[in-house]
CSV table of C-alpha atoms and ligand atoms in Angstrom, one decimal:
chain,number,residue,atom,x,y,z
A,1,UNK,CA,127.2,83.6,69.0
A,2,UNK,CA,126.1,81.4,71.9
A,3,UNK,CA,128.8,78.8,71.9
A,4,UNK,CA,130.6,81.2,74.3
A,5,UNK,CA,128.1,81.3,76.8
A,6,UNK,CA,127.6,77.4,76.3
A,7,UNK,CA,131.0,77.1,77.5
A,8,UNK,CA,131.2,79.6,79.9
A,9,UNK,CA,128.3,77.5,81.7
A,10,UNK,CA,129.6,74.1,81.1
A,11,UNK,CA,133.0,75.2,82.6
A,12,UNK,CA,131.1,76.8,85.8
A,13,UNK,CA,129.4,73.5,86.5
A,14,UNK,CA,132.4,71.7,86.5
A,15,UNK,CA,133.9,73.8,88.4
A,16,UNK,CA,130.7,73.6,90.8
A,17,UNK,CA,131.1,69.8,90.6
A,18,UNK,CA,135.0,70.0,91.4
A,19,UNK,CA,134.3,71.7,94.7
A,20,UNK,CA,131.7,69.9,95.5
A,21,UNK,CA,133.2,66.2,94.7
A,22,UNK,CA,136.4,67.7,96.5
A,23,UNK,CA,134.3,68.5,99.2
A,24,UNK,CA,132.4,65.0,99.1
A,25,UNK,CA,135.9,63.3,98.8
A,26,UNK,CA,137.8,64.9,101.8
A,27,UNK,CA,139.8,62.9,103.5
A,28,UNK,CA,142.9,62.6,105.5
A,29,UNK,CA,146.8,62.4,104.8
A,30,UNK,CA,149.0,61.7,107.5
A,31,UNK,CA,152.8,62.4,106.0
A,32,UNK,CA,155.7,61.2,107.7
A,33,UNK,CA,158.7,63.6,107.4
A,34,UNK,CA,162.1,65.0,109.1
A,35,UNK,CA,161.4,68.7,107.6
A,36,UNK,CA,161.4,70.9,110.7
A,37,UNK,CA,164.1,73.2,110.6
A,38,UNK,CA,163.4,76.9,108.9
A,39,UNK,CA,164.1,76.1,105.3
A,40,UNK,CA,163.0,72.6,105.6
A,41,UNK,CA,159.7,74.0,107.4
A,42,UNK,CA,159.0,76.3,104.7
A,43,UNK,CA,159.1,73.8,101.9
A,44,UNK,CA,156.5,71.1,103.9
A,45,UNK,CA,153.7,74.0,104.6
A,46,UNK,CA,153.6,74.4,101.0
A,47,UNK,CA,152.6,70.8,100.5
A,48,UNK,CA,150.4,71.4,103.6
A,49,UNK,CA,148.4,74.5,101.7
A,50,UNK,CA,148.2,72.9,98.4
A,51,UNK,CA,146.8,69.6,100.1
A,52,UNK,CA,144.0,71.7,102.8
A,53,UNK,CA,143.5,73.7,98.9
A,54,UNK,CA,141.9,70.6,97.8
A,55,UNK,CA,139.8,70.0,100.5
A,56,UNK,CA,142.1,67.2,102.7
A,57,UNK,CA,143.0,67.3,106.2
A,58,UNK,CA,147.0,67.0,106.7
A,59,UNK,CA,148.0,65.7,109.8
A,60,UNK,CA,151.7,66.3,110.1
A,61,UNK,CA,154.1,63.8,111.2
A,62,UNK,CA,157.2,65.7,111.4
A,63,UNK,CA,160.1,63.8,113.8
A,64,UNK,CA,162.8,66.3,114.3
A,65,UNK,CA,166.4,65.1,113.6
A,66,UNK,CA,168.4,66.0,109.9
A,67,UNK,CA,168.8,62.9,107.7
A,68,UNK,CA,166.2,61.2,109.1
A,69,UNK,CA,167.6,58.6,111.0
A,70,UNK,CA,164.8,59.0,114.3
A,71,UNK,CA,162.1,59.2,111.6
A,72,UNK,CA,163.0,56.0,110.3
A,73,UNK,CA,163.0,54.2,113.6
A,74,UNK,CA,160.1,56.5,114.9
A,75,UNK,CA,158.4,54.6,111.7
A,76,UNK,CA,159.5,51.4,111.8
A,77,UNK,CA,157.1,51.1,114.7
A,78,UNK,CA,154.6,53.0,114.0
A,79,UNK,CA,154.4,50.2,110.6
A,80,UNK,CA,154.8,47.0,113.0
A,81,UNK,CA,152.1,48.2,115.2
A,82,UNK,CA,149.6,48.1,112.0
A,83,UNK,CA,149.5,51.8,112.2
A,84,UNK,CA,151.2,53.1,108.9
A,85,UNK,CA,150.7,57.1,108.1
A,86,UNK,CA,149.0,57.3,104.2
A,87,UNK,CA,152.8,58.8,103.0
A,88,UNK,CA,156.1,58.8,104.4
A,89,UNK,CA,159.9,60.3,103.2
A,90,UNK,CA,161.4,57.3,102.3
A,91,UNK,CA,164.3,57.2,99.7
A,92,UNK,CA,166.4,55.4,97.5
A,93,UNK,CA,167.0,51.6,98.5
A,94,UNK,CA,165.0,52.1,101.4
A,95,UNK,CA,161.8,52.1,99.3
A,96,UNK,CA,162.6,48.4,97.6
A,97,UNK,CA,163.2,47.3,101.6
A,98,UNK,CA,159.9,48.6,102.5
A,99,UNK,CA,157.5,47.2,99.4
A,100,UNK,CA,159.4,44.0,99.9
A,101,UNK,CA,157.4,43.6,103.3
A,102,UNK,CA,154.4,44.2,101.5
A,103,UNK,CA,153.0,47.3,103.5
A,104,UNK,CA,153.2,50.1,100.6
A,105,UNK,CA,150.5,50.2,98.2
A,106,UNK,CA,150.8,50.7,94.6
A,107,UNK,CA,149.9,54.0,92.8
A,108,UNK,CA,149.8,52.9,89.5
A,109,UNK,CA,146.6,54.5,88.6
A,110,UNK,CA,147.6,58.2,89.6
A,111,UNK,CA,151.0,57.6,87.8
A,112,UNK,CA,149.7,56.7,84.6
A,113,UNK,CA,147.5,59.3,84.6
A,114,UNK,CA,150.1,61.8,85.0
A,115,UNK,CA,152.2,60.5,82.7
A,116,UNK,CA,154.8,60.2,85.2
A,117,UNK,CA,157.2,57.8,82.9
A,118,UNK,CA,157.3,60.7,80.5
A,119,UNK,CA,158.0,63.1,83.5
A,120,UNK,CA,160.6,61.6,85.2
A,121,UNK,CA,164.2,60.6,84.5
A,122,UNK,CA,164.2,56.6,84.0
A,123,UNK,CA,166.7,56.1,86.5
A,124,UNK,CA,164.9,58.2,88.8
A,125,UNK,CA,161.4,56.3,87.7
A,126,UNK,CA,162.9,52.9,88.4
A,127,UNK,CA,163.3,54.0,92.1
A,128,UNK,CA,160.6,54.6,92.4
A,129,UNK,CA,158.8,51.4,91.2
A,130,UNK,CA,158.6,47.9,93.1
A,131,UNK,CA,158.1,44.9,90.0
A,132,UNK,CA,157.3,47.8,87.7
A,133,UNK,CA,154.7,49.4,89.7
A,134,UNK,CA,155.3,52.8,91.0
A,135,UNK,CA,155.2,52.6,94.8
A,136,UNK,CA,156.7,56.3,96.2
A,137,UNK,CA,156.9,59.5,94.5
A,138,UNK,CA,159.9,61.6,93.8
A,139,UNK,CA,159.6,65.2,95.6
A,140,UNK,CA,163.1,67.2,93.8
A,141,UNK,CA,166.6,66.5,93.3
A,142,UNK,CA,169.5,68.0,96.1
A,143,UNK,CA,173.4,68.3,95.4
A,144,UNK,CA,175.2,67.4,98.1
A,145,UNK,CA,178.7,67.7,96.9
A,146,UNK,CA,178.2,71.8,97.7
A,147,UNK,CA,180.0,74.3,99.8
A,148,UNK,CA,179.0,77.1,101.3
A,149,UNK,CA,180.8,80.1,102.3
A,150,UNK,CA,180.5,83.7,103.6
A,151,UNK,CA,182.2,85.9,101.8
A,152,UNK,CA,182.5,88.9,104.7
A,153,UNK,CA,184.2,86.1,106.6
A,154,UNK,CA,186.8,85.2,103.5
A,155,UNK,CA,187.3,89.2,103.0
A,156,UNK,CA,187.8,89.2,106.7
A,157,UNK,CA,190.5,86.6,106.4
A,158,UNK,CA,192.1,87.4,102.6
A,159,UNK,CA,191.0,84.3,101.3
A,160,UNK,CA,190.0,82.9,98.1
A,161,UNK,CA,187.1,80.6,97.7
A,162,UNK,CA,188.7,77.1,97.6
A,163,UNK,CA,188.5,74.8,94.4
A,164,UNK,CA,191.0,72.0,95.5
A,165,UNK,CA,191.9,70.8,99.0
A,166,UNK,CA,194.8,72.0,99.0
A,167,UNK,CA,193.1,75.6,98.6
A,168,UNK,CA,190.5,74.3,101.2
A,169,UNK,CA,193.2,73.8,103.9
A,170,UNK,CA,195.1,77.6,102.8
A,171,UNK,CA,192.1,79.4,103.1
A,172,UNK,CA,190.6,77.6,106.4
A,173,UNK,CA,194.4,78.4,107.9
A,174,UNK,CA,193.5,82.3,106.9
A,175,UNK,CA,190.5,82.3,108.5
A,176,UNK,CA,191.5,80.8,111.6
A,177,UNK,CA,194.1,83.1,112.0
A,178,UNK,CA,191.4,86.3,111.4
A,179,UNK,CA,189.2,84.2,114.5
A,180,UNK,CA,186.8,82.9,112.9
A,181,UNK,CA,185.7,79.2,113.0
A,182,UNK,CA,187.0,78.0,109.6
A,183,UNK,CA,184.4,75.1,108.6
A,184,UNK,CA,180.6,74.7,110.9
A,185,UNK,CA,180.1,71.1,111.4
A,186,UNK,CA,177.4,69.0,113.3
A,187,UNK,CA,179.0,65.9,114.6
A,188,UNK,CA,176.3,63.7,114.0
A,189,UNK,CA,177.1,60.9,111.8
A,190,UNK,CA,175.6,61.2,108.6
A,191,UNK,CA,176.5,64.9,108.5
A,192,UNK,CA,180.5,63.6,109.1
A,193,UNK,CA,179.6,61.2,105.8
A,194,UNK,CA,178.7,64.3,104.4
A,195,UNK,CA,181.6,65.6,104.3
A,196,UNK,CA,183.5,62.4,104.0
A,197,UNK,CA,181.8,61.4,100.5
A,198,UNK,CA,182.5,65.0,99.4
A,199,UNK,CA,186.2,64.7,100.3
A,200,UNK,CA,186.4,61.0,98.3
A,201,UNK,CA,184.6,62.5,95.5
A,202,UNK,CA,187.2,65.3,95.6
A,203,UNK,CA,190.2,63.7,96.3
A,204,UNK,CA,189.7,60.0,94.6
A,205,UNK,CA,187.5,61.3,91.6
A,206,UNK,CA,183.7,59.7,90.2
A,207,UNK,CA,185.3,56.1,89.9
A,208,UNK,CA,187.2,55.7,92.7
A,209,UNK,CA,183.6,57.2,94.3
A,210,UNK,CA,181.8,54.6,93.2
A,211,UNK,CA,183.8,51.8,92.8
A,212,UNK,CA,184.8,52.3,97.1
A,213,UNK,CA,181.3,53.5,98.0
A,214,UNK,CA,178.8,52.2,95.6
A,215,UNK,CA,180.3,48.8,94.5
A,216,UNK,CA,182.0,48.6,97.8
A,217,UNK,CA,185.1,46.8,96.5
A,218,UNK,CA,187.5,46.0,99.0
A,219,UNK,CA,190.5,46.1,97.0
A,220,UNK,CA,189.8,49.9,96.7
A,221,UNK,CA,188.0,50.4,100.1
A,222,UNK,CA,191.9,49.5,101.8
A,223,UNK,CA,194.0,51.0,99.0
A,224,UNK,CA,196.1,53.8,99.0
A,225,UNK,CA,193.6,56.4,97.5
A,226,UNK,CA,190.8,56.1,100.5
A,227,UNK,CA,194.1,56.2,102.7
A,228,UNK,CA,194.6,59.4,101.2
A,229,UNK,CA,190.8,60.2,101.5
A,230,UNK,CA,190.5,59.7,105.3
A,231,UNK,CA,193.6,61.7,106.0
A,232,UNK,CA,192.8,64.7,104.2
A,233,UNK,CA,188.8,63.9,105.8
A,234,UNK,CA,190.4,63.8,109.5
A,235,UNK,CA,192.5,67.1,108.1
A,236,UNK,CA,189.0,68.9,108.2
A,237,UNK,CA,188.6,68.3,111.6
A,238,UNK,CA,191.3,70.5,112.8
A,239,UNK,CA,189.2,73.3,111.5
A,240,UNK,CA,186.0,72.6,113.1
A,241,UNK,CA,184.9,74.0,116.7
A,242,UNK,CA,185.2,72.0,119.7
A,243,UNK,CA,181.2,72.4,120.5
A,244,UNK,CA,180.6,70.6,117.1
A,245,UNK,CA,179.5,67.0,118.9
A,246,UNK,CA,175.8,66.5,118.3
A,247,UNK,CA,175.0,69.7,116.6
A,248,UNK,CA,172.1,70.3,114.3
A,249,UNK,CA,172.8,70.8,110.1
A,250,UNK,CA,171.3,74.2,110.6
A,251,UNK,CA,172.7,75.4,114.2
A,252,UNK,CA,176.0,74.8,111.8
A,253,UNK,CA,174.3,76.6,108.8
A,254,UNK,CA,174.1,80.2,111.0
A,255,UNK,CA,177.3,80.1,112.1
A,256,UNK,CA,177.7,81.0,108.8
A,257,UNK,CA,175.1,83.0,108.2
A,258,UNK,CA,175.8,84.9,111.2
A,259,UNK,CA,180.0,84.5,110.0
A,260,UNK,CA,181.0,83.3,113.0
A,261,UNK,CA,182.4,79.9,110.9
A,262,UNK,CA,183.5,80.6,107.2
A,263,UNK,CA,181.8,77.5,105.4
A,264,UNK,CA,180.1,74.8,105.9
A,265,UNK,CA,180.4,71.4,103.6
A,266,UNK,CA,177.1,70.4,103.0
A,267,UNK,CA,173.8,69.7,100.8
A,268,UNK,CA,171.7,72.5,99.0
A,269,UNK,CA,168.9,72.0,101.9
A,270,UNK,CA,171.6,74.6,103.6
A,271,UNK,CA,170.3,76.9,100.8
A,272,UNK,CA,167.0,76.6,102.3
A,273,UNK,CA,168.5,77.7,105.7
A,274,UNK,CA,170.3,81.5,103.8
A,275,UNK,CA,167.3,82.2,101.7
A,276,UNK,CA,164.9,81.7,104.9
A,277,UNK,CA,167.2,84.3,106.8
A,278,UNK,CA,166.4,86.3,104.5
A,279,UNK,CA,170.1,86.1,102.6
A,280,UNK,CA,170.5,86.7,98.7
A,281,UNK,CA,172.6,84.1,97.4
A,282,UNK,CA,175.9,85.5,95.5
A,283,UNK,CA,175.8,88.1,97.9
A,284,UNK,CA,175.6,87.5,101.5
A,285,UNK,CA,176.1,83.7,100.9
A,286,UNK,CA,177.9,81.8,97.8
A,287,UNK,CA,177.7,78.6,96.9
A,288,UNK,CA,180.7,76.4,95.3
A,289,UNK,CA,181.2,72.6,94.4
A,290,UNK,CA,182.8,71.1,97.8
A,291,UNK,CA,186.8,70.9,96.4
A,292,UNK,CA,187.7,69.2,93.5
A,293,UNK,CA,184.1,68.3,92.6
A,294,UNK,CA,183.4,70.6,90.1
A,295,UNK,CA,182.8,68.0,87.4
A,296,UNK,CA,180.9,65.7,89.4
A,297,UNK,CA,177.6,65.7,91.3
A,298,UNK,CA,176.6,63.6,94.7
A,299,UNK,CA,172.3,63.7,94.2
A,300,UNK,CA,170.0,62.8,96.4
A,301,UNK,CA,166.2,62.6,95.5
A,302,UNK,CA,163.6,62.8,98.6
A,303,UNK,CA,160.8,61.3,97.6
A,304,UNK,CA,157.4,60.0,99.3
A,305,UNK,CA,156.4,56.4,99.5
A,306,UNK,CA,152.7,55.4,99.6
A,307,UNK,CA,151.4,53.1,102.4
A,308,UNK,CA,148.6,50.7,102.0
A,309,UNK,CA,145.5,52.4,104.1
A,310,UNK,CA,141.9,51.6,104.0
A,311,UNK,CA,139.9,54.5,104.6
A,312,UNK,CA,138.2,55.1,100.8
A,313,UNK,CA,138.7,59.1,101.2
A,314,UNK,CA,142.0,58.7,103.0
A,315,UNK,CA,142.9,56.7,99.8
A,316,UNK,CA,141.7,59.3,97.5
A,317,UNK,CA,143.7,62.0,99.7
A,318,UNK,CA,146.9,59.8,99.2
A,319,UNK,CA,146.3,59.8,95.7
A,320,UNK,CA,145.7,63.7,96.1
A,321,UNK,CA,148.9,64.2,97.2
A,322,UNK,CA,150.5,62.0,94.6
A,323,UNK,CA,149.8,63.8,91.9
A,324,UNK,CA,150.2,66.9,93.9
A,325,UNK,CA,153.7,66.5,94.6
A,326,UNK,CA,154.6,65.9,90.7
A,327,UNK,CA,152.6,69.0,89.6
A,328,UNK,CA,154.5,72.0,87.9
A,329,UNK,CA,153.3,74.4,90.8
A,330,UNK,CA,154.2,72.5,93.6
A,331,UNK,CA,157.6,71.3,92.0
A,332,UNK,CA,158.5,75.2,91.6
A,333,UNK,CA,157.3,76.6,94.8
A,334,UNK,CA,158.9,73.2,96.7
A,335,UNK,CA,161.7,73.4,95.7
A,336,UNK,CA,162.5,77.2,95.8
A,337,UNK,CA,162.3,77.2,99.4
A,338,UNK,CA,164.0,73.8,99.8
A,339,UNK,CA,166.8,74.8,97.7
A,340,UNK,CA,166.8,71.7,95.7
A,341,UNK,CA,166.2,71.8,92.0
A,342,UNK,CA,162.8,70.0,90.4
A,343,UNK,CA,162.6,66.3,89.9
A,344,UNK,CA,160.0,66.6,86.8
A,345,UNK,CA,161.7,67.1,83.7
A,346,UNK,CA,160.8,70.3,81.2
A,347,UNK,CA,160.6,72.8,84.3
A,348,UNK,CA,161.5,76.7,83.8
A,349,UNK,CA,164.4,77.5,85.8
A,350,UNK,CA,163.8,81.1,85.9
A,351,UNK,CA,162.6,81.9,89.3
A,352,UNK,CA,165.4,79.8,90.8
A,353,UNK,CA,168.8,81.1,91.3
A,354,UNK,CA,172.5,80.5,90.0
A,355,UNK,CA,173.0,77.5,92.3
A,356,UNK,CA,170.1,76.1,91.2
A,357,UNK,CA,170.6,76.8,87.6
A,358,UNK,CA,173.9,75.4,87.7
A,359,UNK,CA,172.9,72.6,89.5
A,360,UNK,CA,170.3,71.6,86.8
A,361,UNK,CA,172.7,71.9,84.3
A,362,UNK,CA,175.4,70.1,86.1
A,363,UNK,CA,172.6,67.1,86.5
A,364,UNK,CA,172.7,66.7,83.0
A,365,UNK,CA,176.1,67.4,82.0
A,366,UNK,CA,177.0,64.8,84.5
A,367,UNK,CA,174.5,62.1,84.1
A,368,UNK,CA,175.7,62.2,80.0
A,369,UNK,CA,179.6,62.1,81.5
A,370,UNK,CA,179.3,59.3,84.1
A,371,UNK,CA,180.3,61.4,87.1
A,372,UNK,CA,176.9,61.9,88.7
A,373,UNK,CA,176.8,59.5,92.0
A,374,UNK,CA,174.6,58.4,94.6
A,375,UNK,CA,175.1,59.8,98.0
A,376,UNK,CA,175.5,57.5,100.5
A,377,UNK,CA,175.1,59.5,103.6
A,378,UNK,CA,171.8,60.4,102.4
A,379,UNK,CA,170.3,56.7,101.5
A,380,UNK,CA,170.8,56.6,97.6
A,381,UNK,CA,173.4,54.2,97.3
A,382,UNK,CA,173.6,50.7,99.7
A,383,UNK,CA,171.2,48.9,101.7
A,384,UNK,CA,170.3,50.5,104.6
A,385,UNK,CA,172.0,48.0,106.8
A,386,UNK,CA,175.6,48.4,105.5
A,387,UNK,CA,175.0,52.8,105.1
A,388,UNK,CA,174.8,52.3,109.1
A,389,UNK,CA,177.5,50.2,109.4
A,390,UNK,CA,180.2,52.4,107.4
A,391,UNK,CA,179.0,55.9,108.5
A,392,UNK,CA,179.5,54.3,111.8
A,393,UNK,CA,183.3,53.5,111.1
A,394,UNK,CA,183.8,56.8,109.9
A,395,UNK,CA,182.3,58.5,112.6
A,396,UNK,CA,184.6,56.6,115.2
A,397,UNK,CA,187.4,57.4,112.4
A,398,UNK,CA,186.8,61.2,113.1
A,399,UNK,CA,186.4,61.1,116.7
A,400,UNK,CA,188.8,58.6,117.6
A,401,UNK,CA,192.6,60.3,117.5
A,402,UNK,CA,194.2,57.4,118.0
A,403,UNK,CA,192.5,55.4,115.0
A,404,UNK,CA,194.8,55.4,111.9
A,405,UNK,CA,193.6,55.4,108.4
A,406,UNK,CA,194.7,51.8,107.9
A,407,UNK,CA,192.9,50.8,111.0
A,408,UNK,CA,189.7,52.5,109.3
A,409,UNK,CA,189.8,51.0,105.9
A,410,UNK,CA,190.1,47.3,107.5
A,411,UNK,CA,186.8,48.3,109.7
A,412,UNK,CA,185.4,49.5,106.3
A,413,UNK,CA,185.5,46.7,104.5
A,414,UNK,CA,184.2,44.6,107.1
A,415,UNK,CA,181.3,47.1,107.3
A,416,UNK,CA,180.5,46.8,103.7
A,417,UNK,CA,179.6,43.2,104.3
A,418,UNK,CA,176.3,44.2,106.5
A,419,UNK,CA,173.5,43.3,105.3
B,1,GAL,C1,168.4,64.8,103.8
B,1,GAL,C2,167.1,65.1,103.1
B,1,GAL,C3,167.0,66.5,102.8
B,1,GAL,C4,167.3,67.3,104.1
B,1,GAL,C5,168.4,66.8,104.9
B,1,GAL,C6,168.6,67.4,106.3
B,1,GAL,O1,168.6,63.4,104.0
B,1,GAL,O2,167.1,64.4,101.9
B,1,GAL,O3,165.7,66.8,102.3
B,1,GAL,O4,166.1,67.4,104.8
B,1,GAL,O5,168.4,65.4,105.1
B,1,GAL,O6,167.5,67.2,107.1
């Protein structure tokens, strides 16, 4: 009869002794991230909360600017100057770069705890490790290879959602002819290689993808199919407004929303834009796979590396938010309001909705048929050195009128040698 009551007790102390050793244990995380637009927001203050939950201070480190490319540089000095924040969004090959120069620190201990290796894809684990010991932690998985569209603007116009470029270019002409701006674009240059590996993807197929992109082979980087590809890219243009230069993801994002463009080609973070505008997806937004990329699937996995700090409760904070960021909670609520899908195997899908459903199923389809890839534009593919050098020649490709696609592909391959 009393072995409830034992319990009952036994459980209140610990839970006394949590608070307390949470309490004793505070310390600081300073996080390093490029999450400031509304969606983007959203999905950091929920690591915020669940951090200040367990007793840590977070000091935000937020450097405006989508894909990162100012947080990177904005870090780079903040890490030669001896003055590394506890956790920064680092991703892909980037992470390898970084614990070669012997500044992150290795989380082992928090990992093995967790289980992580049983969590995690393996070829999302080995990402994540430097010489087998987990360095960085993986936050969710995003489809880039998406497009969005709003469907007042296609009724507007008579037009069908596009499946093929051909389609693509029909129904942009019907919407330009109704006055609206067929496809919202941000000319910034990893948002034009967002639409660029979307339109090789489409156009050449998973192996031409990765054989020009990934392997970088120049036999195939100035052959006829990535002719093909940065005609029917430059094609796109035509369709884009003329205040596009230098625009912001999300500016682009409510055009749409608001329907003054008709689509946008773009990664599921644009999700995170509709839903925090309050817009129900299938209904005042839908998503499709970008043309012709039905059976394929661009990922890219933020994810968090771990700096070498020396504070004691600063470490335990860091450690904190480890573990934190592969829990089933914080994996759910994340990535709802991101609108990426969960990293951590085994999670219920149910709250999400149909893009996210089919984008967890198209994952796995994919990763069994070969045709899930790397994006590039987002840092999952190439060294960082030779990602800046081609986005660069396809941003002058785009911008440049007088550049011809064969002009292009011989500045590509020369790109693909940077190192
Ligand atoms: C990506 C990042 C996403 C999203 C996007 C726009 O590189 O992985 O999480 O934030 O940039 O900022």
């Amino acid at each position: 009869m009393n072995t409830p009551n034992i319990r009952i007790s036994a459980r209140a102390i610990g839970l006394a002794c949590l608070l307390a050793c949470a309490g004793a244990q505070a310390g600081e995380v300073e996080v390093l991230h490029w999450w400031t637009s509304g969606g983007e927001a959203k999905a950091a203050n929920a690591l915020k909360a669940t951090m200040q939950a367990k007793g840590h201070t977070w000091k935000d480190f937020a450097v405006a600017g989508g894909g990162g490319d100012s947080a990177m540089t904005v870090l780079k000095s903040r890490v030669v100057s001896g003055n590394a924040p506890a956790a920064a969004q680092i991703k892909g090959p980037s992470i390898q770069e970084w614990a070669r120069e012997g500044v992150l620190a290795n989380i082992d201990g928090v990992a093995k705890a967790e289980k992580w290796d049983e969590l995690l894809p393996k070829a999302v684990s080995d990402v994540m490790k430097y010489k087998g010991n987990y360095v960085a932690v993986p936050v969710n998985v995003h489809r880039v290879n998406w497009l969005w569209a709003n469907p007042e603007a296609f009724k507007k116009a008579g037009a069908k959602l596009p499946a093929s470029w051909d389609e693509f270019f029909t129904a942009a002409e019907a919407l330009k002819k109704a006055g609206i701006i067929p496809v919202a674009h941000g000319g910034q240059n990893w948002q034009d290689f967002t639409t660029f590996e979307s339109v090789a993807l489409g156009v050449g197929g998973a192996d031409f993808y990765k054989k020009a992109l990934v392997q970088l082979d120049p036999a195939t980087l100035s052959g006829p199919t990535m002719e093909k590809v940065l005609a029917t890219f430059k094609r796109v243009k035509d369709y884009t407004d003329k205040n596009a230069n230098g625009r912001d993801w999300n500016l682009a994002t409510a055009m749409v929303i608001k329907g003054e463009a008709g689509m946008q080609l773009m990664g599921d973070w644009a999700k995170g834009e509709f839903v925090a505008a309050g817009k129900v997806p299938g209904k005042d937004f839908v998503c499709v796979a970008a043309p012709g990329t039905a059976q394929a699937f661009t990922f890219n996995i933020d994810s968090f590396a771990m700096f070498k700090i020396k504070n004691d409760a600063n470490v335990k904070a860091q450690n904190d938010l480890a573990a934190a960021i592969m829990a089933p909670e914080f994996q759910e609520v994340f990535n709802l309001n991101k609108g990426s899908i969960p990293v951590r195997l085994g999670m219920k899908m149910d709250k999400f909705d149909d893009c996210a459903k089919l984008s967890a199923k198209d994952f796995v389809d994919d990763a069994k048929s070969g045709t899930l890839v790397p994006s590039i534009a987002h840092g999952m593919a190439v060294p960082s050195a030779t990602e800046g050098a081609i986005k660069d020649v396809v941003s002058q490709f785009w911008n440049t009128d007088k550049m011809s696609a064969k002009d292009a592909q011989a500045k590509l391959v020369a790109a693909a040698k940077a190192k």
